[in-house]
PDB file of C-alpha atoms in Angstrom:
ATOM      1  CA  ASP A   3      11.629   6.844  -8.821  1.00  0.00           C
ATOM      2  CA  ALA A   4       9.142   4.662 -10.681  1.00  0.00           C
ATOM      3  CA  GLY A   5       7.355   6.575 -13.427  1.00  0.00           C
ATOM      4  CA  ILE A   6       3.841   6.699 -12.110  1.00  0.00           C
ATOM      5  CA  THR A   7       1.546   9.708 -12.149  1.00  0.00           C
ATOM      6  CA  GLN A   8      -2.023  10.344 -11.086  1.00  0.00           C
ATOM      7  CA  SER A   9      -4.475  12.947 -12.304  1.00  0.00           C
ATOM      8  CA  PRO A  10      -6.064  14.995 -11.005  1.00  0.00           C
ATOM      9  CA  ARG A  11      -4.123  15.438  -7.764  1.00  0.00           C
ATOM     10  CA  HIS A  12      -7.038  17.164  -6.059  1.00  0.00           C
ATOM     11  CA  LYS A  13     -10.729  17.194  -6.882  1.00  0.00           C
ATOM     12  CA  VAL A  14     -13.860  18.472  -5.231  1.00  0.00           C
ATOM     13  CA  THR A  15     -17.127  17.186  -6.637  1.00  0.00           C
ATOM     14  CA  GLU A  16     -20.786  17.048  -5.711  1.00  0.00           C
ATOM     15  CA  THR A  17     -22.758  14.029  -4.588  1.00  0.00           C
ATOM     16  CA  GLY A  18     -24.235  12.140  -7.524  1.00  0.00           C
ATOM     17  CA  THR A  19     -21.731  13.256 -10.150  1.00  0.00           C
ATOM     18  CA  PRO A  20     -19.474  10.811 -12.026  1.00  0.00           C
ATOM     19  CA  VAL A  21     -15.738  11.064 -11.403  1.00  0.00           C
ATOM     20  CA  THR A  22     -12.813   9.429 -13.207  1.00  0.00           C
ATOM     21  CA  LEU A  23      -9.303   9.237 -11.801  1.00  0.00           C
ATOM     22  CA  ARG A  24      -6.390   8.365 -14.043  1.00  0.00           C
ATOM     23  CA  CYS A  25      -3.208   6.470 -13.289  1.00  0.00           C
ATOM     24  CA  HIS A  26      -0.404   6.506 -15.859  1.00  0.00           C
ATOM     25  CA  GLN A  27       2.852   4.519 -15.752  1.00  0.00           C
ATOM     26  CA  THR A  28       5.942   4.521 -17.928  1.00  0.00           C
ATOM     27  CA  GLU A  29       7.475   1.336 -16.451  1.00  0.00           C
ATOM     28  CA  ASN A  30       5.579  -1.217 -18.561  1.00  0.00           C
ATOM     29  CA  HIS A  31       4.630  -3.077 -15.365  1.00  0.00           C
ATOM     30  CA  ARG A  32       1.963  -5.736 -15.689  1.00  0.00           C
ATOM     31  CA  TYR A  33       0.062  -5.134 -12.445  1.00  0.00           C
ATOM     32  CA  MET A  34      -1.775  -1.960 -11.521  1.00  0.00           C
ATOM     33  CA  TYR A  35      -3.821  -1.283  -8.383  1.00  0.00           C
ATOM     34  CA  TRP A  36      -6.241   1.263  -6.983  1.00  0.00           C
ATOM     35  CA  TYR A  37      -6.383   1.778  -3.195  1.00  0.00           C
ATOM     36  CA  ARG A  38      -8.180   4.196  -0.952  1.00  0.00           C
ATOM     37  CA  GLN A  39      -6.781   5.429   2.341  1.00  0.00           C
ATOM     38  CA  ASP A  40      -8.915   7.011   5.043  1.00  0.00           C
ATOM     39  CA  PRO A  41      -7.636   8.730   8.196  1.00  0.00           C
ATOM     40  CA  GLY A  42      -6.194   6.269  10.658  1.00  0.00           C
ATOM     41  CA  HIS A  43      -6.453   3.409   8.229  1.00  0.00           C
ATOM     42  CA  GLY A  44      -4.143   1.541   5.978  1.00  0.00           C
ATOM     43  CA  LEU A  45      -4.648   1.005   2.289  1.00  0.00           C
ATOM     44  CA  ARG A  46      -7.754  -0.832   1.142  1.00  0.00           C
ATOM     45  CA  LEU A  47      -7.754  -2.410  -2.300  1.00  0.00           C
ATOM     46  CA  ILE A  48     -10.558  -1.269  -4.620  1.00  0.00           C
ATOM     47  CA  HIS A  49      -9.670  -3.016  -7.895  1.00  0.00           C
ATOM     48  CA  TYR A  50      -6.565  -4.277  -9.572  1.00  0.00           C
ATOM     49  CA  SER A  51      -5.452  -5.257 -13.051  1.00  0.00           C
ATOM     50  CA  TYR A  52      -3.113  -8.037 -14.132  1.00  0.00           C
ATOM     51  CA  GLY A  53      -3.016  -7.080 -17.800  1.00  0.00           C
ATOM     52  CA  VAL A  54      -4.787  -5.134 -20.501  1.00  0.00           C
ATOM     53  CA  LYS A  55      -8.534  -5.687 -20.113  1.00  0.00           C
ATOM     54  CA  ASP A  56      -7.892  -8.064 -17.155  1.00  0.00           C
ATOM     55  CA  THR A  57      -9.213  -6.723 -13.867  1.00  0.00           C
ATOM     56  CA  ASP A  58     -10.486  -8.076 -10.565  1.00  0.00           C
ATOM     57  CA  LYS A  59     -12.245  -6.737  -7.504  1.00  0.00           C
ATOM     58  CA  GLY A  60     -10.637  -5.876  -4.207  1.00  0.00           C
ATOM     59  CA  GLU A  61     -12.144  -5.669  -0.748  1.00  0.00           C
ATOM     60  CA  VAL A  62     -14.012  -2.348  -1.249  1.00  0.00           C
ATOM     61  CA  SER A  63     -15.120  -2.410  -4.890  1.00  0.00           C
ATOM     62  CA  ASP A  64     -18.796  -1.426  -4.475  1.00  0.00           C
ATOM     63  CA  GLY A  65     -19.505   1.900  -6.204  1.00  0.00           C
ATOM     64  CA  TYR A  66     -16.307   1.771  -8.274  1.00  0.00           C
ATOM     65  CA  SER A  67     -15.442   0.500 -11.737  1.00  0.00           C
ATOM     66  CA  VAL A  68     -12.137   0.329 -13.578  1.00  0.00           C
ATOM     67  CA  SER A  69     -10.822   0.007 -17.091  1.00  0.00           C
ATOM     68  CA  ARG A  70      -7.453  -0.771 -18.588  1.00  0.00           C
ATOM     69  CA  SER A  71      -7.331  -0.466 -22.357  1.00  0.00           C
ATOM     70  CA  LYS A  72      -3.567   0.138 -22.516  1.00  0.00           C
ATOM     71  CA  THR A  73      -0.687  -1.174 -20.428  1.00  0.00           C
ATOM     72  CA  GLU A  74       0.193   2.309 -19.217  1.00  0.00           C
ATOM     73  CA  ASP A  75      -3.238   3.564 -18.134  1.00  0.00           C
ATOM     74  CA  PHE A  76      -5.613   2.392 -15.397  1.00  0.00           C
ATOM     75  CA  LEU A  77      -8.801   4.387 -14.860  1.00  0.00           C
ATOM     76  CA  LEU A  78     -10.958   4.398 -11.733  1.00  0.00           C
ATOM     77  CA  THR A  79     -14.553   5.610 -12.114  1.00  0.00           C
ATOM     78  CA  LEU A  80     -17.031   6.540  -9.438  1.00  0.00           C
ATOM     79  CA  GLU A  81     -20.308   6.269 -11.312  1.00  0.00           C
ATOM     80  CA  SER A  82     -22.235   8.425  -8.835  1.00  0.00           C
ATOM     81  CA  ALA A  83     -20.036   9.878  -6.123  1.00  0.00           C
ATOM     82  CA  THR A  84     -21.149   9.725  -2.489  1.00  0.00           C
ATOM     83  CA  SER A  85     -19.737  11.448   0.595  1.00  0.00           C
ATOM     84  CA  SER A  86     -18.440   8.090   1.848  1.00  0.00           C
ATOM     85  CA  GLN A  87     -16.071   8.059  -1.131  1.00  0.00           C
ATOM     86  CA  THR A  88     -14.243  11.128   0.146  1.00  0.00           C
ATOM     87  CA  SER A  89     -10.732   9.765   0.543  1.00  0.00           C
ATOM     88  CA  VAL A  90      -7.175   9.770  -0.719  1.00  0.00           C
ATOM     89  CA  TYR A  91      -6.790   7.425  -3.673  1.00  0.00           C
ATOM     90  CA  PHE A  92      -3.454   5.813  -4.466  1.00  0.00           C
ATOM     91  CA  CYS A  93      -2.520   3.994  -7.620  1.00  0.00           C
ATOM     92  CA  ALA A  94       0.277   1.431  -7.478  1.00  0.00           C
ATOM     93  CA  ILE A  95       2.170  -0.712  -9.964  1.00  0.00           C
ATOM     94  CA  SER A  96       4.242  -3.865  -9.720  1.00  0.00           C
ATOM     95  CA  GLU A  97       6.165  -5.917 -12.204  1.00  0.00           C
ATOM     96  CA  GLY A  98       4.577  -9.159 -11.072  1.00  0.00           C
ATOM     97  CA  ALA A  99       2.798 -10.748  -8.129  1.00  0.00           C
ATOM     98  CA  GLY A 100       4.257 -14.213  -7.796  1.00  0.00           C
ATOM     99  CA  THR A 101       7.672 -15.388  -6.743  1.00  0.00           C
ATOM    100  CA  GLY A 102      10.199 -12.678  -6.216  1.00  0.00           C
ATOM    101  CA  THR A 103       9.851  -9.396  -4.426  1.00  0.00           C
ATOM    102  CA  ASN A 104       7.696  -7.550  -6.941  1.00  0.00           C
ATOM    103  CA  GLU A 105       7.155  -4.675  -4.577  1.00  0.00           C
ATOM    104  CA  GLN A 106       4.538  -2.066  -5.325  1.00  0.00           C
ATOM    105  CA  TYR A 107       5.425   1.460  -6.373  1.00  0.00           C
ATOM    106  CA  PHE A 108       2.867   4.085  -5.476  1.00  0.00           C
ATOM    107  CA  GLY A 109       1.741   7.195  -7.255  1.00  0.00           C
ATOM    108  CA  PRO A 110       1.508  10.539  -5.417  1.00  0.00           C
ATOM    109  CA  GLY A 111      -2.190  10.130  -4.611  1.00  0.00           C
ATOM    110  CA  THR A 112      -5.409  11.953  -5.480  1.00  0.00           C
ATOM    111  CA  ARG A 113      -7.337  13.735  -2.748  1.00  0.00           C
ATOM    112  CA  LEU A 114     -11.044  13.502  -3.572  1.00  0.00           C
ATOM    113  CA  THR A 115     -13.698  15.405  -1.655  1.00  0.00           C
ATOM    114  CA  VAL A 116     -17.379  14.699  -2.306  1.00  0.00           C
ATOM    115  CA  THR A 117     -19.658  17.441  -0.970  1.00  0.00           C
TER     116      THR A 117
ATOM    117  CA  GLY B   3      -6.936  -4.550   7.232  1.00  0.00           C
ATOM    118  CA  GLN B   4      -9.242  -6.874   9.099  1.00  0.00           C
ATOM    119  CA  ASN B   5      -6.864  -9.819   9.171  1.00  0.00           C
ATOM    120  CA  ILE B   6      -3.665  -7.956   9.916  1.00  0.00           C
ATOM    121  CA  ASP B   7      -2.920  -6.497  13.338  1.00  0.00           C
ATOM    122  CA  GLN B   8      -0.248  -4.001  14.261  1.00  0.00           C
ATOM    123  CA  PRO B   9      -0.056  -1.451  17.065  1.00  0.00           C
ATOM    124  CA  THR B  10      -1.625   1.903  16.291  1.00  0.00           C
ATOM    125  CA  GLU B  11       1.091   4.105  17.753  1.00  0.00           C
ATOM    126  CA  MET B  12       4.593   3.830  19.150  1.00  0.00           C
ATOM    127  CA  THR B  13       7.039   6.372  20.525  1.00  0.00           C
ATOM    128  CA  ALA B  14      10.799   5.998  20.753  1.00  0.00           C
ATOM    129  CA  THR B  15      13.877   8.104  21.394  1.00  0.00           C
ATOM    130  CA  GLU B  16      16.412   9.206  18.805  1.00  0.00           C
ATOM    131  CA  GLY B  17      19.313   6.739  18.660  1.00  0.00           C
ATOM    132  CA  ALA B  18      17.290   3.895  20.191  1.00  0.00           C
ATOM    133  CA  ILE B  19      15.973   0.639  18.697  1.00  0.00           C
ATOM    134  CA  VAL B  20      12.276  -0.015  18.097  1.00  0.00           C
ATOM    135  CA  GLN B  21      10.433  -3.166  17.049  1.00  0.00           C
ATOM    136  CA  ILE B  22       7.057  -2.955  15.290  1.00  0.00           C
ATOM    137  CA  ASN B  23       5.088  -6.188  15.357  1.00  0.00           C
ATOM    138  CA  CYS B  24       2.582  -7.478  12.853  1.00  0.00           C
ATOM    139  CA  THR B  25       0.363 -10.561  13.048  1.00  0.00           C
ATOM    140  CA  TYR B  26      -1.710 -11.823  10.166  1.00  0.00           C
ATOM    141  CA  GLN B  27      -4.090 -14.538   9.068  1.00  0.00           C
ATOM    142  CA  THR B  28      -4.331 -15.644   5.478  1.00  0.00           C
ATOM    143  CA  SER B  29      -5.113 -18.800   3.552  1.00  0.00           C
ATOM    144  CA  GLY B  30      -2.717 -18.043   0.717  1.00  0.00           C
ATOM    145  CA  PHE B  31       0.647 -16.410   1.137  1.00  0.00           C
ATOM    146  CA  ASN B  32       3.483 -15.337  -1.095  1.00  0.00           C
ATOM    147  CA  GLY B  33       5.190 -12.634   0.819  1.00  0.00           C
ATOM    148  CA  LEU B  34       5.135 -10.172   3.700  1.00  0.00           C
ATOM    149  CA  PHE B  35       5.981  -6.544   3.020  1.00  0.00           C
ATOM    150  CA  TRP B  36       6.774  -3.471   5.070  1.00  0.00           C
ATOM    151  CA  TYR B  37       6.203   0.003   3.675  1.00  0.00           C
ATOM    152  CA  GLN B  38       7.010   3.420   5.145  1.00  0.00           C
ATOM    153  CA  GLN B  39       4.653   6.335   4.700  1.00  0.00           C
ATOM    154  CA  HIS B  40       5.456   9.877   5.790  1.00  0.00           C
ATOM    155  CA  ALA B  41       2.497  12.135   6.510  1.00  0.00           C
ATOM    156  CA  GLY B  42       0.915  13.416   3.309  1.00  0.00           C
ATOM    157  CA  GLU B  43       3.067  11.238   1.087  1.00  0.00           C
ATOM    158  CA  ALA B  44       2.809   7.928  -0.768  1.00  0.00           C
ATOM    159  CA  PRO B  45       4.030   4.670   0.791  1.00  0.00           C
ATOM    160  CA  THR B  46       7.499   3.490  -0.154  1.00  0.00           C
ATOM    161  CA  PHE B  47       8.823  -0.069  -0.035  1.00  0.00           C
ATOM    162  CA  LEU B  48      11.095  -1.065   2.870  1.00  0.00           C
ATOM    163  CA  SER B  49      11.370  -4.843   2.998  1.00  0.00           C
ATOM    164  CA  TYR B  50      10.081  -8.204   1.806  1.00  0.00           C
ATOM    165  CA  ASN B  51      10.114 -11.624   3.467  1.00  0.00           C
ATOM    166  CA  VAL B  52       8.830 -14.837   1.954  1.00  0.00           C
ATOM    167  CA  LEU B  53      10.884 -17.374   3.921  1.00  0.00           C
ATOM    168  CA  ASP B  54      11.227 -17.606   7.688  1.00  0.00           C
ATOM    169  CA  GLY B  55      14.024 -15.642   9.222  1.00  0.00           C
ATOM    170  CA  LEU B  56      15.607 -12.244   9.353  1.00  0.00           C
ATOM    171  CA  GLU B  57      16.339  -9.961   6.425  1.00  0.00           C
ATOM    172  CA  GLU B  58      18.719  -7.114   7.167  1.00  0.00           C
ATOM    173  CA  LYS B  59      19.010  -3.955   5.132  1.00  0.00           C
ATOM    174  CA  GLY B  60      21.106  -1.249   6.744  1.00  0.00           C
ATOM    175  CA  ARG B  61      19.372   0.177   9.820  1.00  0.00           C
ATOM    176  CA  PHE B  62      16.193  -1.750   9.022  1.00  0.00           C
ATOM    177  CA  SER B  63      15.596  -5.481   9.513  1.00  0.00           C
ATOM    178  CA  SER B  64      12.469  -7.561   9.046  1.00  0.00           C
ATOM    179  CA  PHE B  65      11.631 -10.959  10.484  1.00  0.00           C
ATOM    180  CA  LEU B  66       9.044 -13.521   9.431  1.00  0.00           C
ATOM    181  CA  SER B  67       7.593 -16.646  11.030  1.00  0.00           C
ATOM    182  CA  ARG B  68       5.074 -18.178   8.631  1.00  0.00           C
ATOM    183  CA  SER B  69       3.919 -20.857  11.090  1.00  0.00           C
ATOM    184  CA  LYS B  70       3.022 -18.171  13.649  1.00  0.00           C
ATOM    185  CA  GLY B  71       1.667 -15.620  11.169  1.00  0.00           C
ATOM    186  CA  TYR B  72       4.051 -13.094  12.662  1.00  0.00           C
ATOM    187  CA  SER B  73       6.475 -10.485  11.423  1.00  0.00           C
ATOM    188  CA  TYR B  74       8.355  -7.587  12.902  1.00  0.00           C
ATOM    189  CA  LEU B  75      10.233  -4.584  11.593  1.00  0.00           C
ATOM    190  CA  LEU B  76      13.286  -3.570  13.578  1.00  0.00           C
ATOM    191  CA  LEU B  77      14.626  -0.044  13.257  1.00  0.00           C
ATOM    192  CA  LYS B  78      18.053   0.675  14.743  1.00  0.00           C
ATOM    193  CA  GLU B  79      19.805   3.963  15.501  1.00  0.00           C
ATOM    194  CA  LEU B  80      16.557   5.842  15.186  1.00  0.00           C
ATOM    195  CA  GLN B  81      16.630   9.212  13.483  1.00  0.00           C
ATOM    196  CA  MET B  82      14.056  11.989  13.569  1.00  0.00           C
ATOM    197  CA  LYS B  83      13.285  11.327   9.891  1.00  0.00           C
ATOM    198  CA  ASP B  84      12.088   7.831  10.848  1.00  0.00           C
ATOM    199  CA  SER B  85       8.935   9.413  12.276  1.00  0.00           C
ATOM    200  CA  ALA B  86       6.327   7.968   9.911  1.00  0.00           C
ATOM    201  CA  SER B  87       3.634   5.344   9.563  1.00  0.00           C
ATOM    202  CA  TYR B  88       4.803   1.766   8.949  1.00  0.00           C
ATOM    203  CA  LEU B  89       2.466  -0.501   7.026  1.00  0.00           C
ATOM    204  CA  CYS B  90       2.578  -4.277   7.147  1.00  0.00           C
ATOM    205  CA  ALA B  91       1.077  -6.106   4.160  1.00  0.00           C
ATOM    206  CA  HIS B  92       0.777  -9.697   3.022  1.00  0.00           C
ATOM    207  CA  ARG B  93       0.351 -10.815  -0.562  1.00  0.00           C
ATOM    208  CA  ASP B  94      -1.814 -13.653  -1.810  1.00  0.00           C
ATOM    209  CA  ALA B  95      -1.463 -14.103  -5.563  1.00  0.00           C
ATOM    210  CA  GLY B  96      -2.234 -10.709  -7.144  1.00  0.00           C
ATOM    211  CA  LYS B  97      -3.716  -9.058  -4.076  1.00  0.00           C
ATOM    212  CA  SER B  98      -2.005  -7.382  -1.159  1.00  0.00           C
ATOM    213  CA  THR B  99      -3.795  -6.752   2.125  1.00  0.00           C
ATOM    214  CA  PHE B 100      -2.491  -3.943   4.303  1.00  0.00           C
ATOM    215  CA  GLY B 101      -2.681  -3.394   8.019  1.00  0.00           C
ATOM    216  CA  ASP B 102      -3.859  -0.042   9.370  1.00  0.00           C
ATOM    217  CA  GLY B 103      -0.300   1.053  10.011  1.00  0.00           C
ATOM    218  CA  THR B 104       1.773   1.919  13.067  1.00  0.00           C
ATOM    219  CA  THR B 105       2.528   5.595  13.576  1.00  0.00           C
ATOM    220  CA  LEU B 106       6.033   5.928  14.991  1.00  0.00           C
ATOM    221  CA  THR B 107       7.073   9.158  16.670  1.00  0.00           C
ATOM    222  CA  VAL B 108      10.777   9.638  17.294  1.00  0.00           C
ATOM    223  CA  LYS B 109      11.572  12.132  20.049  1.00  0.00           C
ATOM    224  CA  PRO B 110      14.902  13.888  20.689  1.00  0.00           C
TER     225      PRO B 110
END
């Protein structure tokens, strides 16, 4: 199994509070991703990173920010949580994104509830 | 995913063959992926196609037609443990776009 962990695994927070989710990898992979998954839906990309300090937006980036100061860590921050951000958040890593398979390996997920 | 379509649910019998279809639209393309996700778990990689044709890997095969924007995942000799959601995804440069997944139920 790819060495990828997420913390916390579960969190309940109140509307308006800031929340930071952490993704940590031990594979030295270049690419890291944050997705959210809602019931009955696939994965929707929030932000991704293609190197230290290099990040880009995904399809649902509003209300989220990210930072990557080290290869192994990718942080997702909800500046002011809203109930619509209640979801399961998955982090993923991949070695590359060009030619070659470069499949994504997913972390175990973080279940976030905003009350 | 708004530009990827796959059936929401499918049911099949243990030991049978099932084909899960996926159609997509994208301006840039460097690969089509299939992932399996059991309930309450993280997705895991199943297959990758970048050229047209069939890729076979044990009981699972995946087909791609780039000109038609079409892929399918074929599962043979179905087992109860194959009950899961199957996610189709295409990659364009650094970003992957996922479909909403097909929930497959395998019945005895």
